[in-house]
mmCIF file of C-alpha atoms in Angstrom:
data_model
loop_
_atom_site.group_PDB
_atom_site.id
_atom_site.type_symbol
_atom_site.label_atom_id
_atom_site.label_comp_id
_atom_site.label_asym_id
_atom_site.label_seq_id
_atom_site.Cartn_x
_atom_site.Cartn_y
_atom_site.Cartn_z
ATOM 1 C CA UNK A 152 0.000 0.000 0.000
ATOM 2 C CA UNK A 153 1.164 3.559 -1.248
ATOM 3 C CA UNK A 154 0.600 5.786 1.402
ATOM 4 C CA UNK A 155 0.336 9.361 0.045
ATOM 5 C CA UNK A 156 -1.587 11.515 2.652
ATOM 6 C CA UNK A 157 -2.372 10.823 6.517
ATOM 7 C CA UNK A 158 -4.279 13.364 8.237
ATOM 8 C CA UNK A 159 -5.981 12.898 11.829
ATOM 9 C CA UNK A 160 -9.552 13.872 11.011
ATOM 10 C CA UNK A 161 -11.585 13.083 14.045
ATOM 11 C CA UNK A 162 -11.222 12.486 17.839
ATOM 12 C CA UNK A 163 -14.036 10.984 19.508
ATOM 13 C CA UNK A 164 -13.791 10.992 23.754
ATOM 14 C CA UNK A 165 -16.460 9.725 25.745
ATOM 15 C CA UNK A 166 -19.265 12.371 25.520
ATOM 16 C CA UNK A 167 -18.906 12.078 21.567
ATOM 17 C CA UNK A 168 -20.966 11.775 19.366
ATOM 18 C CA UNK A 169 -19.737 8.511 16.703
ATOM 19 C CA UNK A 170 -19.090 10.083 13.212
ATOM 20 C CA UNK A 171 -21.073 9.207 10.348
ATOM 21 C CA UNK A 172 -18.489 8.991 7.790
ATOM 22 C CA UNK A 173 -18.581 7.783 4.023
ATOM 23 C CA UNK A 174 -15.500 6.167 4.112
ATOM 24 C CA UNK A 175 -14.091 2.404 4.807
ATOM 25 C CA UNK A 176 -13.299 2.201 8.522
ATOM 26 C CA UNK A 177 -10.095 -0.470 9.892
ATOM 27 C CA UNK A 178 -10.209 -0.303 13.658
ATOM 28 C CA UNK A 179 -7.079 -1.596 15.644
ATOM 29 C CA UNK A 180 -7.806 -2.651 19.275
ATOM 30 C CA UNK A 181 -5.090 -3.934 21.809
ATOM 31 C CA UNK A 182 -4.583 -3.374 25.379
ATOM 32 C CA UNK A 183 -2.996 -0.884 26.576
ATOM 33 C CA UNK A 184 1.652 -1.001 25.984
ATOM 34 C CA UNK A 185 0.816 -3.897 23.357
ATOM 35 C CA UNK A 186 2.444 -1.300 21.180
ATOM 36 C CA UNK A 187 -0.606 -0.286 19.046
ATOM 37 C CA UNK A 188 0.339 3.516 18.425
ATOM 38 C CA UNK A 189 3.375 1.870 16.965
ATOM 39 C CA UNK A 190 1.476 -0.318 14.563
ATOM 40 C CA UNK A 191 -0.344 2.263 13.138
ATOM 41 C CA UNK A 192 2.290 5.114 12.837
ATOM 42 C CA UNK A 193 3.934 1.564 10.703
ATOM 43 C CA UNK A 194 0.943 1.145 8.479
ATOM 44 C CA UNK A 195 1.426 5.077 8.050
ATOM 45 C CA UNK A 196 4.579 5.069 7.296
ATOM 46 C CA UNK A 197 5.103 7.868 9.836
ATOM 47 C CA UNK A 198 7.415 7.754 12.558
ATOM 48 C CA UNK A 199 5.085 9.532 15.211
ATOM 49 C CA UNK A 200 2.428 10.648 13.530
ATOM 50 C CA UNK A 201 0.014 8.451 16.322
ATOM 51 C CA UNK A 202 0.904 9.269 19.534
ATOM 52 C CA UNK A 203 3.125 6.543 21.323
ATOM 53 C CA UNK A 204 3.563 6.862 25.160
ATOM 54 C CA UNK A 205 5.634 5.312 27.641
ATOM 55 C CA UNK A 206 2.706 5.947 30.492
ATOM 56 C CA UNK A 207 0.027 3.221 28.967
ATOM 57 C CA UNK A 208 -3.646 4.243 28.978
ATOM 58 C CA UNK A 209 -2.998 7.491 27.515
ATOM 59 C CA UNK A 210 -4.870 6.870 24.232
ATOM 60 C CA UNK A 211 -8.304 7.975 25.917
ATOM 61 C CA UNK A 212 -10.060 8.841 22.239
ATOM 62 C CA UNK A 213 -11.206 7.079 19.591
ATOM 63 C CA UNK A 214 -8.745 8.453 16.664
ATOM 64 C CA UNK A 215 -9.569 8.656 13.091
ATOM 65 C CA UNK A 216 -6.876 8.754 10.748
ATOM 66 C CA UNK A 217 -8.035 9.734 6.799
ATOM 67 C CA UNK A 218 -5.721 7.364 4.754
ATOM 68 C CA UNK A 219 -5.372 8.659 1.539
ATOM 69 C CA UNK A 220 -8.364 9.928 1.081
ATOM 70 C CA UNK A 221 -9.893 6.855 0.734
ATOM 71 C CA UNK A 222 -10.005 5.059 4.405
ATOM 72 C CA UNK A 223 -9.881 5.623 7.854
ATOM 73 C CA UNK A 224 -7.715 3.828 10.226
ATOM 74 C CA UNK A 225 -9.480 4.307 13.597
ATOM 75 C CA UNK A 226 -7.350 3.882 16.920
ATOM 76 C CA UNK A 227 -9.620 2.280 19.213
ATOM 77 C CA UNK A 228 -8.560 3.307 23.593
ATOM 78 C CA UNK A 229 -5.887 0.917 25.018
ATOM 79 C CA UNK A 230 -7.633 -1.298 27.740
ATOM 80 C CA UNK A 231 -6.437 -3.084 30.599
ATOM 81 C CA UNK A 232 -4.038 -0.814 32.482
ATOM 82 C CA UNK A 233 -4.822 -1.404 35.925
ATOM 83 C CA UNK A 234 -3.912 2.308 37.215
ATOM 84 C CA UNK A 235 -6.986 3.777 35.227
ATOM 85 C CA UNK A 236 -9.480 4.111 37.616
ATOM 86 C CA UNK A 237 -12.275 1.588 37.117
ATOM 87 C CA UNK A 238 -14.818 3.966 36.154
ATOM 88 C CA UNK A 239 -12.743 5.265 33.331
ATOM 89 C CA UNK A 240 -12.221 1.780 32.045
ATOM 90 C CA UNK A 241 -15.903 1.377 32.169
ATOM 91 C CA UNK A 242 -16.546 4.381 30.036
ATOM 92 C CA UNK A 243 -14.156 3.692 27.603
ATOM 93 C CA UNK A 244 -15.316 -0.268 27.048
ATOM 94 C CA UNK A 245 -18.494 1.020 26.244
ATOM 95 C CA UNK A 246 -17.273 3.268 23.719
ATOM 96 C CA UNK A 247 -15.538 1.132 21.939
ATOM 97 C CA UNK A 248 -18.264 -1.524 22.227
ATOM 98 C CA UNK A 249 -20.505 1.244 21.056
ATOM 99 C CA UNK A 250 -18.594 1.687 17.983
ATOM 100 C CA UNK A 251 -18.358 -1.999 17.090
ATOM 101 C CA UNK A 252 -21.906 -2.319 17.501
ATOM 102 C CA UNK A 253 -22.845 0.974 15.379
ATOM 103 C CA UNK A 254 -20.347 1.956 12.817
ATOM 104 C CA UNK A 255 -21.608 1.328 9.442
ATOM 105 C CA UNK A 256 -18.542 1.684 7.856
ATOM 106 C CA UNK A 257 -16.522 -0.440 9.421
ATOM 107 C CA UNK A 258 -15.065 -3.214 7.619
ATOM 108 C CA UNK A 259 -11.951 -4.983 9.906
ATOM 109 C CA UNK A 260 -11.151 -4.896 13.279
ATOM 110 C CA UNK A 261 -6.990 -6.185 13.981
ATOM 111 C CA UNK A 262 -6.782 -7.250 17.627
ATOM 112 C CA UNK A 263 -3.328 -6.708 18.930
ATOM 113 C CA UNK A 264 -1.993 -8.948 21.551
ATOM 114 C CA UNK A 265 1.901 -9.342 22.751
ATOM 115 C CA UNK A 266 3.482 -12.323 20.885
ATOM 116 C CA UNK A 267 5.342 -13.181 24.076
ATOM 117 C CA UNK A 268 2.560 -13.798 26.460
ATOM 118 C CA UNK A 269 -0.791 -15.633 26.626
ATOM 119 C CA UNK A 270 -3.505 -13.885 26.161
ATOM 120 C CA UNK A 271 -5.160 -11.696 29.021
ATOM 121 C CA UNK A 272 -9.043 -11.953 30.516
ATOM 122 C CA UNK A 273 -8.998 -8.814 28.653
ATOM 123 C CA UNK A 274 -8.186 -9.999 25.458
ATOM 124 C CA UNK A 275 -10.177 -12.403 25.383
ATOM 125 C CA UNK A 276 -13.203 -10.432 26.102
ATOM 126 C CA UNK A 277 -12.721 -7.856 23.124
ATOM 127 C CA UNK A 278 -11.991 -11.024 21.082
ATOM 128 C CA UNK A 279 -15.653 -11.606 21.848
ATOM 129 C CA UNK A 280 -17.312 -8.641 21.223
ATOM 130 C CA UNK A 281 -15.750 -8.331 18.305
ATOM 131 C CA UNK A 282 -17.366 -11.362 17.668
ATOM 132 C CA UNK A 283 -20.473 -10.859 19.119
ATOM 133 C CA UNK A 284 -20.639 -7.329 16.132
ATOM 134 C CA UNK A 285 -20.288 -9.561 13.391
ATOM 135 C CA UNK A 286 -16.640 -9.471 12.834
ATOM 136 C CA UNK A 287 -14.019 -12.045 12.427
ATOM 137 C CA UNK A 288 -11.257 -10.405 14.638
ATOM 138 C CA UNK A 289 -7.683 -10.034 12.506
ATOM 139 C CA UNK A 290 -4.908 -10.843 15.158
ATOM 140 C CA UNK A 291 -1.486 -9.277 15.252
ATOM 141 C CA UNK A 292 0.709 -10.723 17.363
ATOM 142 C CA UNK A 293 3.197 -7.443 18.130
ATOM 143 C CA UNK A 294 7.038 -7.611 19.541
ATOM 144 C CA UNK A 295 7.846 -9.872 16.930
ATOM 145 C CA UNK A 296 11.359 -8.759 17.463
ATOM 146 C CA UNK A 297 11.496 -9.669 21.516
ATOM 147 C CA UNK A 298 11.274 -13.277 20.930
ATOM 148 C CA UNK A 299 13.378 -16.140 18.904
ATOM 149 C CA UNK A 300 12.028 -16.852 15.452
ATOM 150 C CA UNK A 301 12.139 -20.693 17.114
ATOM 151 C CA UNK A 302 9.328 -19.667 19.006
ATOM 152 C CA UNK A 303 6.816 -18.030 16.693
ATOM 153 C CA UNK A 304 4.799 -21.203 15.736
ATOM 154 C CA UNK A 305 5.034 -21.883 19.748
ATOM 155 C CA UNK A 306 3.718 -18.449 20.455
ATOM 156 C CA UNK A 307 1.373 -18.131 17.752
ATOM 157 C CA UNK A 308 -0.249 -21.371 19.027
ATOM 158 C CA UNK A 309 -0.130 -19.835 22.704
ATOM 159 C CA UNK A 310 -2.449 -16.662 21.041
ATOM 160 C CA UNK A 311 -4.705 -19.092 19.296
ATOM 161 C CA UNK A 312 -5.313 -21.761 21.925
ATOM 162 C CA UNK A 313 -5.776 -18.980 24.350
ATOM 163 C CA UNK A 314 -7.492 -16.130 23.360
ATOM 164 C CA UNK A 315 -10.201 -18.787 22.206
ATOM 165 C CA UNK A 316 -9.697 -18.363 18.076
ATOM 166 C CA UNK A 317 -10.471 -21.385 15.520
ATOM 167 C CA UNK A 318 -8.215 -22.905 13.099
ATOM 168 C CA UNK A 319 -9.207 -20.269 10.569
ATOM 169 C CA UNK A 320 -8.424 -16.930 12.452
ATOM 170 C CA UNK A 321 -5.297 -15.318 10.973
ATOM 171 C CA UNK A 322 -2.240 -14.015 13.167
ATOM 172 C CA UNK A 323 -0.235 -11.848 11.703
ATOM 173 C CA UNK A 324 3.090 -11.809 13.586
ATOM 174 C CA UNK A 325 4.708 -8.015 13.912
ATOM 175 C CA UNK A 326 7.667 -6.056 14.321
ATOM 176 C CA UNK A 327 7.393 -2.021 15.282
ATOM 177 C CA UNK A 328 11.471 -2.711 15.079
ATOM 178 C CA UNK A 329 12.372 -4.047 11.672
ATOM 179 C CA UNK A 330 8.828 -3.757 10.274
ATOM 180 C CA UNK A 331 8.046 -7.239 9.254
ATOM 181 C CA UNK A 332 4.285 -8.300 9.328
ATOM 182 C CA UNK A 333 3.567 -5.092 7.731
ATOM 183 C CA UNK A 334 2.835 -5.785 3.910
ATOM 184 C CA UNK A 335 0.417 -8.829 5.071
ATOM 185 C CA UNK A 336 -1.384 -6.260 7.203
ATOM 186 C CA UNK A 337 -1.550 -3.849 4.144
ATOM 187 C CA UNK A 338 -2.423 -7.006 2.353
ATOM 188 C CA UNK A 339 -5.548 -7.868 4.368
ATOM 189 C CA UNK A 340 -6.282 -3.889 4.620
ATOM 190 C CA UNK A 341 -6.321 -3.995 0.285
ATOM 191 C CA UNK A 342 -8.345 -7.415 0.739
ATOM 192 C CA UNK A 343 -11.262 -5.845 2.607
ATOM 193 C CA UNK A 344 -11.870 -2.573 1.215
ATOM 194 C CA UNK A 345 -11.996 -4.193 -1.837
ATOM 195 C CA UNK A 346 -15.026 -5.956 -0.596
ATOM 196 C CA UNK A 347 -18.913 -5.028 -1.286
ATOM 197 C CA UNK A 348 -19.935 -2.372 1.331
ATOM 198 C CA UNK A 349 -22.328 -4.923 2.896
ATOM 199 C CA UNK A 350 -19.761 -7.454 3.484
ATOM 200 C CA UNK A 351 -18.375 -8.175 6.724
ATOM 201 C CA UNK A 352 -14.236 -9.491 7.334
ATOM 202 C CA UNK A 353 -14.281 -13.086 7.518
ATOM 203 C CA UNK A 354 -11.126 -14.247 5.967
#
């Protein structure tokens, strides 16, 4: 994918009202440090055009970033971080619940979860929602680069058997370091917006 223009066109915090747009929506959602921000600024090819933090939980917005012209990659909030206070982490699951549930332009959501660990409770539950809208949930297993390429089928097997994903889900493992991962994201990105408006992302 040729990216030729990136421009942050809406931010969407709690009290929001969800955008209406016209154009193909691909949301990423990952917990919060799974290195998300990174992903994105990646598929941007910008090196900090999405905010990255070293304090996690500081993506409190839903971000919409015009792609071109032609798509929107939307930065779903970073869940999970226990120092959030609970009512904030409330607020923010049912945004981004909201948004699965209502969007009508969105076509893929890409669940990010750390390559080196199994899967959290939280995981796992935004694996389901994302099920529960109608969406086959694209996994990208992130910090590619933090763990020996010996152990990718090992830890890819980890991220399937435990986040509760059939034989069929894809995982997509990542690098923010050397990049690698990123034309089969692009790939699956192309793949989808290709697709009839009324069709939904099962691979």
């Amino acid at each position: 994918m040729v990216i030729k223009s990136v421009n942050l066109e809406i931010v969407c915090g709690v009290t929001s009202k969800l955008p209406d747009t016209t154009l193909p929506e691909i949301a990423f959602a990952g917990k919060s440090n799974v290195g998300k921000s990174s992903l994105i600024n990646g598929l941007m090819n910008r090196k900090a055009y999405a905010r990255t933090s070293a304090q996690p939980g500081k993506t409190q917005t839903i971000n919409f970033y015009n792609i071109n012209e032609s798509l929107y990659y939307v930065d779903l909030p970073g869940y999970g971080y226990a120092k959030v206070p609970q009512t904030e982490r409330e607020k923010w699951g049912r945004m981004i619940e909201k948004y699965l549930h209502t969007s009508k332009q969105l076509r893929a959501v890409f669940l990010l979860v750390d390559i080196r660990h199994e899967p959290s409770e939280n995981d796992r539950l935004m694996y389901q929602w994302v099920i529960d809208s109608g969406f086959q949930p694209i996994l990208i297993a992130t910090k590619l680069d933090k763990i020996k390429r010996s152990q990718v089928e090992k830890q890819r097997k980890l991220i399937r058997q435990g986040i509760g994903a059939d034989k069929n889900t894809i995982i997509i493992p990542y690098s923010s370091e050397t990049k690698q991962g990123r034309e089969e994201v692009w790939d699956r990105i192309e793949e989808v917006i290709g697709r009839k408006a009324d069709e939904r992302s099962f691979p």
